[in-house]
PDB file of C-alpha atoms and ligand atoms in Angstrom:
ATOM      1  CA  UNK W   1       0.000   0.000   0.000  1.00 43.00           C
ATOM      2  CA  UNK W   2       1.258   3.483  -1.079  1.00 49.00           C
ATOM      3  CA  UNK W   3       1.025   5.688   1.882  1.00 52.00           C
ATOM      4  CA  UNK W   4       1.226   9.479   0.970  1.00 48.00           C
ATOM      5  CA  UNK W   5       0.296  11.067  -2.490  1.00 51.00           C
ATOM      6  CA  UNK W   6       2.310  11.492  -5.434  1.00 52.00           C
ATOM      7  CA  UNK W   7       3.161  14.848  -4.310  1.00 67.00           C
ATOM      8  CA  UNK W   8       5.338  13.239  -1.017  1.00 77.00           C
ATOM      9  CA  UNK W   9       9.141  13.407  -1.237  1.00 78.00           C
ATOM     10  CA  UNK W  10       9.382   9.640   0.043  1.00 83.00           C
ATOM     11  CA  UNK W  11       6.776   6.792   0.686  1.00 86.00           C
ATOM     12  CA  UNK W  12       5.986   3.808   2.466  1.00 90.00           C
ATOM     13  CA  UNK W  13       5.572   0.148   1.616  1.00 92.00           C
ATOM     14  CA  UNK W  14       3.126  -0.202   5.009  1.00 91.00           C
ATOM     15  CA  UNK W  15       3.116  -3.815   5.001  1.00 94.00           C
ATOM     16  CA  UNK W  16       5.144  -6.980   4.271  1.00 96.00           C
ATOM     17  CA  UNK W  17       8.387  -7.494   5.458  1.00 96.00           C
ATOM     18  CA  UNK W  18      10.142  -4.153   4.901  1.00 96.00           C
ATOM     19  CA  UNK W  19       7.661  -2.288   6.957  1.00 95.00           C
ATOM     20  CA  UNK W  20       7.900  -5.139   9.995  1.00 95.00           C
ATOM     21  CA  UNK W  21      11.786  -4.947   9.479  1.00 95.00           C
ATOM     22  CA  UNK W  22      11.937  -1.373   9.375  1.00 95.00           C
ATOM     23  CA  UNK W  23       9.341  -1.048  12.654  1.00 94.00           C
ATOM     24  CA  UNK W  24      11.153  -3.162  14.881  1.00 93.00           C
ATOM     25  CA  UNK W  25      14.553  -1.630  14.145  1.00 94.00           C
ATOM     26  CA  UNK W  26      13.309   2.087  14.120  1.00 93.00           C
ATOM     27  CA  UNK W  27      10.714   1.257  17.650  1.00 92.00           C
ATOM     28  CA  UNK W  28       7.865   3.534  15.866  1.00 92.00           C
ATOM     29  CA  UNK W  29       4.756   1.617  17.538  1.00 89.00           C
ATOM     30  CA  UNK W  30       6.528   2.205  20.603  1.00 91.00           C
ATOM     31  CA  UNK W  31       3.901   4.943  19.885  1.00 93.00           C
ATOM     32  CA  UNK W  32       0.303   4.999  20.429  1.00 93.00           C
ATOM     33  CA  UNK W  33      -0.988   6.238  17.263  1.00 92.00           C
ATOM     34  CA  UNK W  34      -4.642   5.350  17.437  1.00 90.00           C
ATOM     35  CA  UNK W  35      -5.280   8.212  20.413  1.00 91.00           C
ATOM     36  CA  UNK W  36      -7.817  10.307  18.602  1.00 87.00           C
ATOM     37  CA  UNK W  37      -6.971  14.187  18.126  1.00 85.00           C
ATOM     38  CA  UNK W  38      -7.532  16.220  21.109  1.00 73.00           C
ATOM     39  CA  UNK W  39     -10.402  17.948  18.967  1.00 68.00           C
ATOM     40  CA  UNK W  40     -11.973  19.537  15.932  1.00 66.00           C
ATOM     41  CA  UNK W  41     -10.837  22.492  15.596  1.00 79.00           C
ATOM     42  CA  UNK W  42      -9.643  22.577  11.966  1.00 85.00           C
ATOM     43  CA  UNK W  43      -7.555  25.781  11.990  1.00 85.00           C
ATOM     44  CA  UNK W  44      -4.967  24.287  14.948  1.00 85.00           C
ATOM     45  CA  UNK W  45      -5.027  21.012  13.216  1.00 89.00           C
ATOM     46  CA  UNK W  46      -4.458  23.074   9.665  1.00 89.00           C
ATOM     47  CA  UNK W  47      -1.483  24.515  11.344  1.00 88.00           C
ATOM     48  CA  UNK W  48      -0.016  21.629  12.856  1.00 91.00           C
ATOM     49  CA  UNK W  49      -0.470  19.561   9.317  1.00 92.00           C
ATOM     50  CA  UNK W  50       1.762  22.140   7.355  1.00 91.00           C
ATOM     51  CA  UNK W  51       4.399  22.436  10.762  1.00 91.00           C
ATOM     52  CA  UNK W  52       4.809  18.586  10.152  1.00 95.00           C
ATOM     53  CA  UNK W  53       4.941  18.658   6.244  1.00 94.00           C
ATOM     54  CA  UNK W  54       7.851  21.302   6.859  1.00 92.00           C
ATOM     55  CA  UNK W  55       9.522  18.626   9.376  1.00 94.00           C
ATOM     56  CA  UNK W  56       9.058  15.985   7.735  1.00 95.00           C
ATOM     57  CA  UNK W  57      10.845  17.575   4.191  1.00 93.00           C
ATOM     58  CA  UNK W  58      14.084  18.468   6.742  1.00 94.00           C
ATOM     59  CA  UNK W  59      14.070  15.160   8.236  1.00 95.00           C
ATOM     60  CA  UNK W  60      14.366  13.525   4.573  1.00 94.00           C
ATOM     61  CA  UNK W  61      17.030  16.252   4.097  1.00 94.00           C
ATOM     62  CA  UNK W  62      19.348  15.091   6.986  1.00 95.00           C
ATOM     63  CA  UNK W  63      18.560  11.341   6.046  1.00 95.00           C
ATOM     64  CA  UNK W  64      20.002  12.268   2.859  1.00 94.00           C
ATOM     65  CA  UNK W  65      22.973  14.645   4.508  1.00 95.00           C
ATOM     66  CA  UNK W  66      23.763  11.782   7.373  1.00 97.00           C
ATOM     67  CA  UNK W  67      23.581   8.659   4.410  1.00 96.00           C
ATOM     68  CA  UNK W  68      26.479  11.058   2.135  1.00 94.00           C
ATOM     69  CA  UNK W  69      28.841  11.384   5.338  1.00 96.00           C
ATOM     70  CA  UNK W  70      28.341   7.925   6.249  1.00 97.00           C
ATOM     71  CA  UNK W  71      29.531   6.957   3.108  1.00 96.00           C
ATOM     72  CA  UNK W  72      32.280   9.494   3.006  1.00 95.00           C
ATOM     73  CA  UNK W  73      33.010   7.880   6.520  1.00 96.00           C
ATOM     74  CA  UNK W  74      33.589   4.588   5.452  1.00 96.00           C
ATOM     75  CA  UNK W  75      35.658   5.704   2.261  1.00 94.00           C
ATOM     76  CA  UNK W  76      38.002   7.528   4.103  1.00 93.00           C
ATOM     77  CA  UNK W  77      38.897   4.660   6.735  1.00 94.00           C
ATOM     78  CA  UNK W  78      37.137   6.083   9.722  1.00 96.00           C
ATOM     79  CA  UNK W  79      37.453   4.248  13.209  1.00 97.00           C
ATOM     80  CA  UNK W  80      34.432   1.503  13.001  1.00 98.00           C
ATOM     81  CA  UNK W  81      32.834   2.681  16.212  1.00 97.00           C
ATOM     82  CA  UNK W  82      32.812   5.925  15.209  1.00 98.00           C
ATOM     83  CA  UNK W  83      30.962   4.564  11.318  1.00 98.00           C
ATOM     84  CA  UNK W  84      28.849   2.223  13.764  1.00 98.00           C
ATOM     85  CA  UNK W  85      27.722   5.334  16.145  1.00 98.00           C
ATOM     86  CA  UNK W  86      26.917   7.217  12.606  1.00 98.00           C
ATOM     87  CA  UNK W  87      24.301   4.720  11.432  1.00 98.00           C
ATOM     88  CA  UNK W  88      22.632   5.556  14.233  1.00 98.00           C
ATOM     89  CA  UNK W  89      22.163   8.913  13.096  1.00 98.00           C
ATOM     90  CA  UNK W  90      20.917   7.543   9.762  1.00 98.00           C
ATOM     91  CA  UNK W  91      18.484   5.431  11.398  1.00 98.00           C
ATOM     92  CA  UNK W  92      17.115   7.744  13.361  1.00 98.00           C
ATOM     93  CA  UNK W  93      16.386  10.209  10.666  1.00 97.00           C
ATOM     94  CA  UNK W  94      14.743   7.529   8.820  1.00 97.00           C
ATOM     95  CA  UNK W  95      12.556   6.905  11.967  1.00 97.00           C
ATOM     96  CA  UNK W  96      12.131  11.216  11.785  1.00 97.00           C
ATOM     97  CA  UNK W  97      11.107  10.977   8.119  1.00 96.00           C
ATOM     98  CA  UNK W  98       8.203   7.939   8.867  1.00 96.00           C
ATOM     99  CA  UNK W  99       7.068   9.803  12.816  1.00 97.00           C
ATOM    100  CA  UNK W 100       6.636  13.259  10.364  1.00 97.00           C
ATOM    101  CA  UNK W 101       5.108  11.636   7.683  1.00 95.00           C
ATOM    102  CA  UNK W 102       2.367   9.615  10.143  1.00 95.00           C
ATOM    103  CA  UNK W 103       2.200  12.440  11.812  1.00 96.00           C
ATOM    104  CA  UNK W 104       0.984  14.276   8.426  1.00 95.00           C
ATOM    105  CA  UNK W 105      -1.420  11.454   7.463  1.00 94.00           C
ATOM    106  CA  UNK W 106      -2.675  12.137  11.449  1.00 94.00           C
ATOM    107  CA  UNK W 107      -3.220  15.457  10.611  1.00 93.00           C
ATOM    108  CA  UNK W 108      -5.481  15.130   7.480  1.00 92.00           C
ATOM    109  CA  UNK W 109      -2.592  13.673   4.479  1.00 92.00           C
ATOM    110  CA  UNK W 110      -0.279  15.207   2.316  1.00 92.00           C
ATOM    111  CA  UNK W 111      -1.130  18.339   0.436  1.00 87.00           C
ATOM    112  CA  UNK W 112      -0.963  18.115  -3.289  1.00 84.00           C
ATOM    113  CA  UNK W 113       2.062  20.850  -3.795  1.00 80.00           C
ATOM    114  CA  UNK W 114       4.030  19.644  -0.807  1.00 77.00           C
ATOM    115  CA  UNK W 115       7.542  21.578  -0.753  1.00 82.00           C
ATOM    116  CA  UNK W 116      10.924  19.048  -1.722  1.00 78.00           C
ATOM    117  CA  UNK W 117      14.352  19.303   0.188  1.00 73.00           C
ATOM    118  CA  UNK W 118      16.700  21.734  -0.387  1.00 74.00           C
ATOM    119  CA  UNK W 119      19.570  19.445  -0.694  1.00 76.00           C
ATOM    120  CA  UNK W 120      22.911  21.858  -0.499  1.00 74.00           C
ATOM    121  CA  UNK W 121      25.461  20.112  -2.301  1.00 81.00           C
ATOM    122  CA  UNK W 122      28.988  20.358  -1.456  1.00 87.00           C
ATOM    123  CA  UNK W 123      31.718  22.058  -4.148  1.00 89.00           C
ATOM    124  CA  UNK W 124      32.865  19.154  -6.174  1.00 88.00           C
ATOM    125  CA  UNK W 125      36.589  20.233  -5.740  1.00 93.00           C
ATOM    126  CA  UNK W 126      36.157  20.212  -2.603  1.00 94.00           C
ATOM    127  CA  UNK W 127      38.337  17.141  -1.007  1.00 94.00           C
ATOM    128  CA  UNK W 128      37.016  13.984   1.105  1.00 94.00           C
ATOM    129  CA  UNK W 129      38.592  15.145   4.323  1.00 94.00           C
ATOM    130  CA  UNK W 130      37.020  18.808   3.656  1.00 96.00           C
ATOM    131  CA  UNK W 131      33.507  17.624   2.813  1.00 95.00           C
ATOM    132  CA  UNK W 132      33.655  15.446   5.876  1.00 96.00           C
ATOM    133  CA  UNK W 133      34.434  18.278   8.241  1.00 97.00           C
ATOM    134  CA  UNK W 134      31.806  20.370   6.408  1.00 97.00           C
ATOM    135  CA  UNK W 135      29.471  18.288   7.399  1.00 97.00           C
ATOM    136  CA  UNK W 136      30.144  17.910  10.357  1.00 98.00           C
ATOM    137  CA  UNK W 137      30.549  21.741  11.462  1.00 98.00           C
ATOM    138  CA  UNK W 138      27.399  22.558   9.635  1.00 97.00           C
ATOM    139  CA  UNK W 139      25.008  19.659   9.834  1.00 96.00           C
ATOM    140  CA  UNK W 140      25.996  17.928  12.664  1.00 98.00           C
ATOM    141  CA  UNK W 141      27.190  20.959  15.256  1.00 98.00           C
ATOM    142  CA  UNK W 142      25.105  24.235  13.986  1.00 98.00           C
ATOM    143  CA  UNK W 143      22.392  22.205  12.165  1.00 97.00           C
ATOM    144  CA  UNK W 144      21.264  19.428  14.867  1.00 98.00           C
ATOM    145  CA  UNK W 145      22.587  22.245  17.859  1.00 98.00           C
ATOM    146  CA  UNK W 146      19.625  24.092  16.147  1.00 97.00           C
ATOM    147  CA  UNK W 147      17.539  21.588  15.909  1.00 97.00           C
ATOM    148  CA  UNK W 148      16.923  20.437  19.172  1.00 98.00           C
ATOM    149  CA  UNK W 149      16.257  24.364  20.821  1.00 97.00           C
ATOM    150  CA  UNK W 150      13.399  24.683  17.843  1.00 96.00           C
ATOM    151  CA  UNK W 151      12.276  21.206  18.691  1.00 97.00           C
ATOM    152  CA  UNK W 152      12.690  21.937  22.800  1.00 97.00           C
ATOM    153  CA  UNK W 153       9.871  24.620  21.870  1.00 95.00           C
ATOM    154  CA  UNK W 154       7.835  22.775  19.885  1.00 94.00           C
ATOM    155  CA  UNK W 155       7.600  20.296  22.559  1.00 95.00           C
ATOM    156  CA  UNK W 156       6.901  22.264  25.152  1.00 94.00           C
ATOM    157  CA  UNK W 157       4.151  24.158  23.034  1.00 91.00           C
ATOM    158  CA  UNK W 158       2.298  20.253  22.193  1.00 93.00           C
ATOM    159  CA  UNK W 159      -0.176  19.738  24.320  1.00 91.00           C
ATOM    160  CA  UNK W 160      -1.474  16.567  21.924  1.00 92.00           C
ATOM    161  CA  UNK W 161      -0.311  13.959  23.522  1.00 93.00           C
ATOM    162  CA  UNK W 162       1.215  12.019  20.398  1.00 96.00           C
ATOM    163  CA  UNK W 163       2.813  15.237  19.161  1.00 95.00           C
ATOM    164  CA  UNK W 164       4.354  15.377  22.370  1.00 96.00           C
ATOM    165  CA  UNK W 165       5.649  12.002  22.219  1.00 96.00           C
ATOM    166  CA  UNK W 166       6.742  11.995  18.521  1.00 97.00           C
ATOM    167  CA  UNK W 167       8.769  15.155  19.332  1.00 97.00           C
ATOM    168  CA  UNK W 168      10.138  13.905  22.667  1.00 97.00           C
ATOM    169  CA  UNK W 169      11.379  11.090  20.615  1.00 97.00           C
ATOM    170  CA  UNK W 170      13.146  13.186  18.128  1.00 98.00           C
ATOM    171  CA  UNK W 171      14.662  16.205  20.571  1.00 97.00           C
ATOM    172  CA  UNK W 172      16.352  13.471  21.814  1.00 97.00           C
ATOM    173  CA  UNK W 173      17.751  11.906  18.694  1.00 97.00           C
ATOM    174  CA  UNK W 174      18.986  15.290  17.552  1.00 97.00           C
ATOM    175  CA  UNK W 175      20.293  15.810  21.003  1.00 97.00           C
ATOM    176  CA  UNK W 176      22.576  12.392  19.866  1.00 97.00           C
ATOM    177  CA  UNK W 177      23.279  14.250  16.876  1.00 97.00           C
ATOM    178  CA  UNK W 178      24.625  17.352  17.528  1.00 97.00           C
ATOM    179  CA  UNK W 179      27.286  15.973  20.202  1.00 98.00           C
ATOM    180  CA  UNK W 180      27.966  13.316  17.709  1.00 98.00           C
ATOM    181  CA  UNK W 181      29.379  16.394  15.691  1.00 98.00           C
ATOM    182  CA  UNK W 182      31.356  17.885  18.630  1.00 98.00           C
ATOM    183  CA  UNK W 183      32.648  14.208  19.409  1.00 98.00           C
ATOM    184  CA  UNK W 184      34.337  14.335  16.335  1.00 97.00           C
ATOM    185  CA  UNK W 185      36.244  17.664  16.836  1.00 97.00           C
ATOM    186  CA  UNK W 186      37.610  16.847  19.859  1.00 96.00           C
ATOM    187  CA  UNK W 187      38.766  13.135  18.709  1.00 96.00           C
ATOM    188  CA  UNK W 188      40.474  14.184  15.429  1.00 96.00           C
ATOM    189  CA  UNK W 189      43.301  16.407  15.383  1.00 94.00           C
ATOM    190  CA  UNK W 190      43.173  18.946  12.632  1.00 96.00           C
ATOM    191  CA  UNK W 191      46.116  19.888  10.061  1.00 96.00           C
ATOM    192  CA  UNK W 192      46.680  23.655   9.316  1.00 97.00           C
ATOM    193  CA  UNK W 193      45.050  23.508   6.268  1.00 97.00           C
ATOM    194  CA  UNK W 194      41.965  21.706   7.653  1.00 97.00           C
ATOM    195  CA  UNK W 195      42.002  24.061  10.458  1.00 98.00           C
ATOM    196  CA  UNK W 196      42.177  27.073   8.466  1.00 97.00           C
ATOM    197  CA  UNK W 197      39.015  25.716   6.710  1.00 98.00           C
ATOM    198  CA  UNK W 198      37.488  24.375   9.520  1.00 98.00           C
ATOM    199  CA  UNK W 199      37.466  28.473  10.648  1.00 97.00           C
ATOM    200  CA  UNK W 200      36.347  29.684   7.431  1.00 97.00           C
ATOM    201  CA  UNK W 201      33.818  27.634   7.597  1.00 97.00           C
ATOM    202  CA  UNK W 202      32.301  27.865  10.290  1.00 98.00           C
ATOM    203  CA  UNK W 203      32.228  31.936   9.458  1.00 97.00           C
ATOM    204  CA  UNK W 204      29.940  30.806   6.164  1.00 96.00           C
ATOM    205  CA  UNK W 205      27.675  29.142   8.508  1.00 96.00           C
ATOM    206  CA  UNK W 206      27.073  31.774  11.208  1.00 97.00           C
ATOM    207  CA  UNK W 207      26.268  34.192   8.595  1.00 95.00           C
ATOM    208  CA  UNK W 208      23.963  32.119   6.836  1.00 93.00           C
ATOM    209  CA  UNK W 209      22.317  31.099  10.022  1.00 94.00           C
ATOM    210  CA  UNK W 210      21.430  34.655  10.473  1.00 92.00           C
ATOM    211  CA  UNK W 211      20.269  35.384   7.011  1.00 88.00           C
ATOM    212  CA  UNK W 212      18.056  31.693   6.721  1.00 84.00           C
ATOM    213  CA  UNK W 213      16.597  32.027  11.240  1.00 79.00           C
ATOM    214  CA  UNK W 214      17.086  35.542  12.494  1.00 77.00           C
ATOM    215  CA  UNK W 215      14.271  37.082  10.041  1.00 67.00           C
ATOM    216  CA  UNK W 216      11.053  37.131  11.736  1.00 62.00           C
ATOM    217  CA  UNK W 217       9.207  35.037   9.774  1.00 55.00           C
ATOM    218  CA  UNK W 218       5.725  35.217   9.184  1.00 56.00           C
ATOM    219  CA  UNK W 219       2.624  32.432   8.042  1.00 54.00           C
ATOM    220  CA  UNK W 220       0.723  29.740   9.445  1.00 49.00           C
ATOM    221  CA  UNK W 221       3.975  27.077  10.026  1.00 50.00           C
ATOM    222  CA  UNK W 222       5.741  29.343  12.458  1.00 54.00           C
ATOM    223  CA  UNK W 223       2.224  30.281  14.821  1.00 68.00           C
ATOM    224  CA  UNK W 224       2.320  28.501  18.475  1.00 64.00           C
ATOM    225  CA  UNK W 225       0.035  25.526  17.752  1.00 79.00           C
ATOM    226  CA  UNK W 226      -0.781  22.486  19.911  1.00 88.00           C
ATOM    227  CA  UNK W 227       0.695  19.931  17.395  1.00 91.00           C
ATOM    228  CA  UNK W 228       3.947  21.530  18.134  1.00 89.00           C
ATOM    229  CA  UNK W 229       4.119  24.407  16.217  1.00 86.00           C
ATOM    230  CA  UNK W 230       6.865  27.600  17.418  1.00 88.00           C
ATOM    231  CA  UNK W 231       6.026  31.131  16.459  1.00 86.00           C
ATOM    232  CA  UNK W 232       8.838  33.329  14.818  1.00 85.00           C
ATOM    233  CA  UNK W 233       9.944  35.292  17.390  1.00 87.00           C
ATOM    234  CA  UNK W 234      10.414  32.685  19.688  1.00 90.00           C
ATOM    235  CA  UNK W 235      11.827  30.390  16.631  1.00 90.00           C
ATOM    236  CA  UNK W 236      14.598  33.478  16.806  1.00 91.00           C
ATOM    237  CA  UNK W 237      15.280  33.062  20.270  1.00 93.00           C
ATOM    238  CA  UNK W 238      15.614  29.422  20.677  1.00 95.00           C
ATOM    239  CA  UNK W 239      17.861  29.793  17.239  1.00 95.00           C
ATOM    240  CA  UNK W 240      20.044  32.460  19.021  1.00 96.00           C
ATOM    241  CA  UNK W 241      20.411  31.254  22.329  1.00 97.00           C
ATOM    242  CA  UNK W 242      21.228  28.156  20.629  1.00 97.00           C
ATOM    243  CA  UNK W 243      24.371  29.630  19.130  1.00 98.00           C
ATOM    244  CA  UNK W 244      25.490  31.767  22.242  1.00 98.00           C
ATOM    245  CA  UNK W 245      24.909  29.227  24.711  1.00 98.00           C
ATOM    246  CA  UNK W 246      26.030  26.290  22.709  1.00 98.00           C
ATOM    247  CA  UNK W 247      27.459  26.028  19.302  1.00 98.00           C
ATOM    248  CA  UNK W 248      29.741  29.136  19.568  1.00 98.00           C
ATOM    249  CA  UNK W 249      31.614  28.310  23.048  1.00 98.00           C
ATOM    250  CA  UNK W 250      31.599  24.164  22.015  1.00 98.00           C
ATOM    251  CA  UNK W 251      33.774  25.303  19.220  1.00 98.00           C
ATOM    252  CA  UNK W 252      35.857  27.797  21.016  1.00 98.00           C
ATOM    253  CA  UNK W 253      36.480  24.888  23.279  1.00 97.00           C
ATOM    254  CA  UNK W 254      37.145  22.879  20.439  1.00 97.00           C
ATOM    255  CA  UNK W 255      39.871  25.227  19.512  1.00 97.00           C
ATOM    256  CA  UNK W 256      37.664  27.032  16.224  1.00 97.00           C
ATOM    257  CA  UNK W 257      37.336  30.583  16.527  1.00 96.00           C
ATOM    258  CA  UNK W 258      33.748  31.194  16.453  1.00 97.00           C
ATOM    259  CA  UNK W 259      32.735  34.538  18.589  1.00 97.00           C
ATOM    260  CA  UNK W 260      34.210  36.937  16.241  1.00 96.00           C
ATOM    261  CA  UNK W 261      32.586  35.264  13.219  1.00 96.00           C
ATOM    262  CA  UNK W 262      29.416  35.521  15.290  1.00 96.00           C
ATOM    263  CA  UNK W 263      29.338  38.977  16.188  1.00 96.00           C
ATOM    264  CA  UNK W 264      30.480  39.875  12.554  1.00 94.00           C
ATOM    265  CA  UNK W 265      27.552  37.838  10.938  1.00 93.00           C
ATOM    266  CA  UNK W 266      25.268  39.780  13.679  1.00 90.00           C
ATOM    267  CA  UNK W 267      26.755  43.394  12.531  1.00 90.00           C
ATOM    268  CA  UNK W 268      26.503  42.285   8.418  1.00 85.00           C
ATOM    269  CA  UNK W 269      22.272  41.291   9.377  1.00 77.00           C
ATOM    270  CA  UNK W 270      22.088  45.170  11.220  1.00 74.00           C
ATOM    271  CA  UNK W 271      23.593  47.267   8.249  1.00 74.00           C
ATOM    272  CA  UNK W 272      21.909  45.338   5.796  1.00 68.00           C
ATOM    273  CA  UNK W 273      18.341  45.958   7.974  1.00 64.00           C
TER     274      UNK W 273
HETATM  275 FE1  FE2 B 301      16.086  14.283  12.569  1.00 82.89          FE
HETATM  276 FE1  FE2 B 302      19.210  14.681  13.271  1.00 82.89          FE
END
């Protein structure tokens, strides 16, 4: 059975032994998911619908992300505990992709225009060691760090109690995730040159974090709902504390210069504004 419409950027089998394989491993009916909606009221469940359809489009995102570095991983002779704690990560964003996409089909299905992922492909040029570490700085430390503040919101905004459960399951996966990513900068020595990229870096992601969170965004997605939805202007300051509190002094620690490349993303957002 097809689960989703054509319009979905994955699908599910829903039966035979793929979907029993893929239950057990991933622990989704640890899950109650016949508890009815808490009730009718179509505009919060409207909201919550499109706040999952967003999720559920990042989630295939980082399954796609996590599956390129775990390949990279294993090409470049990575430690095998270190490849084994990484298809963990996969896993779980496969388990993120099927909890968003239920949660969806909970919710009232898949809209016929649903959005794709924005898949942000790495310079070609660019060697295995360097597209490694970018991954790591940006999808594993700034991405997941990100992550779980939005989803630490959204869970304490979801008074349904499956919401609350599916996103209490994934805050903390992506908790996992994002000290997966610091893991790795404290258990790999860097050269100069990786270093030196490493910094630069990390200064392309700050300022892009500020151009793609800080902007108070507007629209039905980003309103306080009890599916789990966050409203923009807390969205900005879960996203910002997030950084101050977390990412930048975990890579100061980590010996990458990060405050300065924070404060001069910060300045470039208030002349352009
Ligand atoms: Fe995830
Ligand atoms: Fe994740």
């Amino acid at each position: 059975m097809r689960h989703g419409t054509s319009s979905a950027p994955f699908y599910s089998l829903g039966e035979g032994p793929f979907a029993t394989t893929h239950e057990a491993f991933v622990g989704i009916d640890e899950i109650d998911w016949s508890r009815p909606l808490a009730d009718g009221d179509e505009t919060a469940r409207e909201d919550g619908r499109r706040t999952f359809v967003h999720r559920a489009v990042d989630e295939q995102r980082s399954l796609i992300a996590f599956s390129e570095l775990l390949t990279a991983l294993c090409q470049s002779g990575a430690p095998i505990d270190v490849i084994g704690s990484l298809t963990r990560v996969v896993r779980d964003e496969a388990l993120h992709v099927d909890l968003c996409d239920r949660m969806v089909r909970r919710l009232g299905g898949w809209p016929e225009a649903a959005p794709t992922p924005r898949i942000v492909s790495l310079p070609a040029k660019w060697s295995l060691e360097q597209r490694v570490l970018a991954t790591i700085l940006g999808s594993l430390c700034v991405g997941e760090t990100i992550s779980v503040a939005l989803l630490a919101r959204a869970r304490g905004n979801a008074t349904d109690p499956v919401a609350h459960e599916v996103l209490t399951r994934m805050l903390a996966d992506e908790s996992f995730h994002s000290r997966f990513g610091f893991w790795w900068l404290d258990a790999f020595p860097r050269s100069d040159g990786a270093q030196a990229f490493a910094e630069r870096f990390v200064a392309r992601i700050l300022r892009s974090v500020v151009v793609d969170f800080l902007p108070t965004q507007t629209g039905a997605e980003h309103r306080d709902t009890r599916y789990g939805g966050v409203a923009a202007e807390a969205r900005r300051e879960a996203v910002v504390e997030a950084i101050e509190k977390t990412v930048v002094p975990s890579f100061e620690r980590a010996g990458i210069s990060a405050q300065k490349s924070w404060a001069l993303a910060q300045a470039e957002e208030t002349d352009a504004s």
